[in-house]
Amino acid sequence: MRVLLSASLICLALLFMSNRTGRGNVTGNGATLAPGETGQTCGQQGCHSSGSFEPEIDIQFLNSNGEAVNAYIPGESYTLRYTVNNASGNAAGFGFMMVSLDGDDQAVNAWSSTQPDNVRLLDIGDRTYIEQTTLLGGNTIDLNWDAPIGDSGAINFYAASALVNGNGSPSGDKGANLTFTFNQDTPINTKDIDRSSFTISPNPVVDRVTITGDRGDMVRMYDLTGALITSTHENNIDVSGLRAGQYFISTFKEGVLQGTKTFIKN
């Protein structure tokens, strides 16, 4: 009996320690209270719920000039500043998990592939979550988010965090949740964002598409839903693996959208 109890305690301790590397990575489930999840999150059912901390999540979006904005322009890049404020006690650090959905609760997987070293992108079903890979110090982390090129409308960000005391168990920790809506500035209109002159050929295309002219310093390809397919600095892109259909190519300069054109993949 004592041996079994000791083994159970060891397994429980290992689980708590592994959660430091991200709840989604450990359980394979979303835990942000987003629609379609199980409804469980850290801060409930005895997990990170008994502490005296008073966490409160704050999300702020910054444009390429570092200015705070309350609406996004389709195709532009933003910094998502994620902060966990605490009104009581001194936490050792925090963890987080977040996902974004449109108004129909469909995934908006627009996280940039370039993120800080201590976070990961994690695909669960058709949704891409972002979470920490280790206990985060301080109370703020800056994440990179690329607004979808299509007319996606308001996007809801579902976030969960836990402030922890670092004792290796959930005792004394406390969780919090937030739903944040990032509105779209204006419906997508390619005539309004043609700040550069470039061409794509051939069009229609079978294997590779070539971009000529002023392509800025970044090229991004999207599908018709606005989901990002690839980001590259190259002017010759392999599209042989894409399904037949219509796609967007957008050029950027220092994070600002310069122009968008469409092409057909045969």
XYZ file of C-alpha atoms in Angstrom:
266
model
C 0.000 0.000 0.000
C 2.812 2.397 0.897
C 4.669 1.520 -2.313
C 1.573 2.167 -4.434
C 0.922 5.476 -2.683
C 4.524 6.592 -3.197
C 4.366 5.673 -6.878
C 1.138 7.635 -7.283
C 2.634 10.703 -5.637
C 5.704 10.487 -7.880
C 3.530 10.263 -11.018
C 1.425 13.206 -9.822
C 4.516 15.281 -9.155
C 5.892 14.484 -12.615
C 2.601 15.568 -14.174
C 2.654 18.906 -12.347
C 6.274 19.464 -13.373
C 5.533 18.594 -17.009
C 2.673 21.095 -17.081
C 5.358 23.767 -16.788
C 6.155 22.924 -20.408
C 2.599 23.675 -21.555
C -0.718 22.092 -20.698
C -1.629 21.426 -24.325
C 1.659 19.661 -24.946
C 1.020 17.387 -21.932
C -2.693 16.645 -22.312
C -3.257 17.104 -26.049
C -6.330 19.228 -25.279
C -7.155 22.908 -25.434
C -7.668 24.521 -22.016
C -8.660 28.108 -22.783
C -12.470 27.824 -22.393
C -12.829 28.435 -26.143
C -15.994 27.000 -27.742
C -15.559 23.354 -28.655
C -13.113 22.540 -25.851
C -13.854 20.319 -22.853
C -14.465 23.290 -20.553
C -11.471 22.471 -18.379
C -8.682 24.925 -17.753
C -5.883 25.465 -15.265
C -7.486 27.269 -12.368
C -10.337 24.772 -12.182
C -10.869 21.347 -10.620
C -8.009 21.659 -8.153
C -5.346 22.578 -10.686
C -3.694 25.945 -9.905
C -6.834 27.058 -8.052
C -5.929 27.263 -4.374
C -3.398 30.085 -4.263
C -3.699 33.601 -2.928
C -2.460 35.272 -6.130
C -4.928 37.482 -7.981
C -4.004 37.115 -11.670
C -5.583 39.210 -14.375
C -4.725 38.769 -18.068
C -4.245 41.780 -20.315
C -3.813 41.605 -24.115
C -2.617 44.523 -26.202
C -1.872 44.672 -29.936
C 0.920 46.874 -31.300
C 1.409 47.772 -34.956
C 4.756 47.894 -36.777
C 5.407 51.361 -35.283
C 4.908 50.074 -31.736
C 1.590 51.888 -31.383
C -1.313 50.245 -29.547
C -4.288 49.552 -31.840
C -7.792 48.202 -31.232
C -8.465 46.951 -34.773
C -6.391 45.058 -37.325
C -5.793 45.681 -41.015
C -5.954 42.431 -43.010
C -2.496 41.195 -43.983
C -0.511 43.351 -41.562
C 1.772 42.057 -38.798
C 1.262 42.809 -35.113
C 2.899 42.264 -31.763
C 0.531 40.700 -29.244
C 1.700 41.856 -25.810
C 0.480 39.323 -23.262
C 0.613 40.405 -19.620
C -0.475 38.663 -16.437
C -0.948 41.255 -13.714
C -1.050 40.227 -10.056
C -2.672 42.183 -7.229
C -1.532 39.902 -4.407
C 1.716 38.096 -3.581
C 4.959 37.508 -5.479
C 4.736 34.819 -8.156
C 7.773 32.931 -9.445
C 6.432 33.124 -12.988
C 3.532 32.256 -15.230
C 2.343 29.982 -18.004
C -0.241 30.588 -20.709
C -2.246 29.022 -23.526
C -4.161 30.836 -26.251
C -6.171 30.240 -29.427
C -8.020 32.526 -31.857
C -11.397 31.908 -33.529
C -13.625 33.904 -35.848
C -17.254 34.806 -35.189
C -18.363 31.348 -36.361
C -15.938 29.671 -33.922
C -13.708 28.566 -36.790
C -9.953 28.558 -36.250
C -7.961 31.599 -37.323
C -4.467 30.081 -37.371
C -2.580 33.300 -37.993
C 0.291 32.985 -35.514
C 3.608 33.898 -37.072
C 6.090 31.047 -37.370
C 8.638 33.356 -35.708
C 8.048 33.389 -31.945
C 10.170 33.740 -28.779
C 12.304 30.706 -27.926
C 10.229 29.862 -24.840
C 6.890 29.363 -26.627
C 5.565 26.811 -29.106
C 2.814 26.522 -31.697
C 0.724 23.407 -31.136
C -1.865 21.944 -33.522
C -4.848 20.377 -31.768
C -7.474 19.309 -34.277
C -7.867 22.117 -36.800
C -6.748 24.775 -34.300
C -3.264 26.143 -33.706
C -2.623 27.007 -30.068
C 0.295 28.945 -28.649
C 1.715 28.199 -25.195
C 4.879 28.370 -23.104
C 7.560 25.669 -23.206
C 8.884 26.499 -19.731
C 8.004 28.643 -16.729
C 8.089 32.283 -17.844
C 9.683 34.890 -15.615
C 8.306 38.385 -15.128
C 4.730 38.994 -16.211
C 4.869 39.901 -19.926
C 5.719 38.196 -23.198
C 5.530 39.583 -26.755
C 4.113 37.245 -29.417
C 3.920 37.673 -33.189
C 0.605 37.553 -35.031
C -0.054 38.040 -38.755
C -3.559 39.260 -39.525
C -5.307 37.070 -42.139
C -5.512 38.596 -45.585
C -9.184 37.732 -46.081
C -12.279 39.444 -44.727
C -12.345 37.553 -41.411
C -14.176 40.120 -39.312
C -13.767 40.255 -35.535
C -11.402 37.621 -34.118
C -11.793 36.283 -30.582
C -8.696 35.329 -28.589
C -9.263 32.829 -25.773
C -6.488 32.855 -23.180
C -5.698 30.976 -19.984
C -2.833 31.631 -17.564
C -1.566 30.430 -14.219
C 0.579 32.384 -11.776
C 2.769 29.907 -9.940
C 4.956 29.936 -6.852
C 7.455 27.460 -8.297
C 7.190 24.810 -5.586
C 6.744 21.960 -8.093
C 3.045 21.413 -7.414
C -0.162 23.362 -8.151
C -0.669 24.193 -4.469
C -0.488 27.930 -3.888
C -0.921 28.738 -7.604
C -3.854 30.550 -9.231
C -5.323 30.602 -12.743
C -7.206 33.147 -14.826
C -8.985 33.335 -18.196
C -9.745 36.072 -20.695
C -11.661 36.422 -23.951
C -10.374 39.335 -26.043
C -11.958 40.512 -29.320
C -9.742 42.111 -31.974
C -11.929 43.864 -34.533
C -11.159 44.203 -38.217
C -10.457 47.775 -39.271
C -11.997 47.662 -42.744
C -13.079 44.936 -45.140
C -10.282 43.741 -47.391
C -9.927 45.755 -50.577
C -6.853 45.099 -52.671
C -7.191 48.453 -54.482
C -6.595 50.241 -51.162
C -3.352 48.370 -50.424
C -1.534 48.495 -53.745
C 1.534 50.435 -52.549
C 4.012 48.521 -54.692
C 4.373 47.354 -58.260
C 4.980 43.646 -58.702
C 3.797 40.866 -60.946
C 3.394 37.138 -60.494
C 3.865 34.622 -63.279
C 2.834 32.307 -64.699
C -0.792 32.750 -63.823
C -2.382 30.182 -63.764
C 0.528 28.168 -62.368
C 1.273 24.464 -61.955
C 4.611 24.127 -60.130
C 6.353 27.407 -59.270
C 5.279 31.035 -59.205
C 7.777 33.871 -59.760
C 7.472 37.379 -58.315
C 9.088 40.233 -60.206
C 9.282 43.936 -59.432
C 9.100 45.574 -56.007
C 8.380 42.743 -53.552
C 9.509 44.532 -50.380
C 11.376 42.423 -47.801
C 8.776 39.701 -47.162
C 6.346 37.689 -49.277
C 3.370 35.830 -47.803
C 0.932 33.447 -49.447
C -2.649 32.939 -48.242
C -5.589 30.801 -49.212
C -9.064 32.188 -49.856
C -9.986 31.972 -46.170
C -7.047 34.234 -45.299
C -5.040 31.442 -43.670
C -1.282 31.910 -44.027
C 0.362 29.214 -46.156
C 3.964 30.407 -46.203
C 6.243 33.379 -45.537
C 9.441 33.773 -47.520
C 12.108 36.201 -48.691
C 12.401 34.367 -52.008
C 10.932 35.492 -55.317
C 10.382 31.967 -56.665
C 7.916 29.853 -54.661
C 7.094 26.172 -55.004
C 3.300 25.761 -55.144
C 3.227 22.222 -56.516
C 1.817 20.879 -53.241
C -1.177 23.229 -53.171
C -4.656 22.152 -54.119
C -6.152 23.632 -57.267
C -7.854 26.953 -56.603
C -7.338 30.676 -56.030
C -4.665 32.121 -53.711
C -3.296 35.499 -52.604
C 0.310 36.682 -52.638
C 1.065 39.760 -50.514
C 4.284 41.744 -50.262
C 5.440 43.544 -47.112
C 8.060 46.117 -46.237
C 9.085 46.401 -42.571
C 5.868 44.623 -41.585
C 3.576 46.937 -43.576
C 1.431 45.466 -46.348
C 2.493 46.844 -49.737
C 0.267 45.011 -52.186
C -1.772 41.899 -52.867
C -2.393 39.935 -56.034
C -4.242 36.720 -56.766
C -3.211 33.689 -58.775
C -4.784 30.420 -59.849
C -3.204 27.072 -59.038
C -4.042 24.349 -61.587
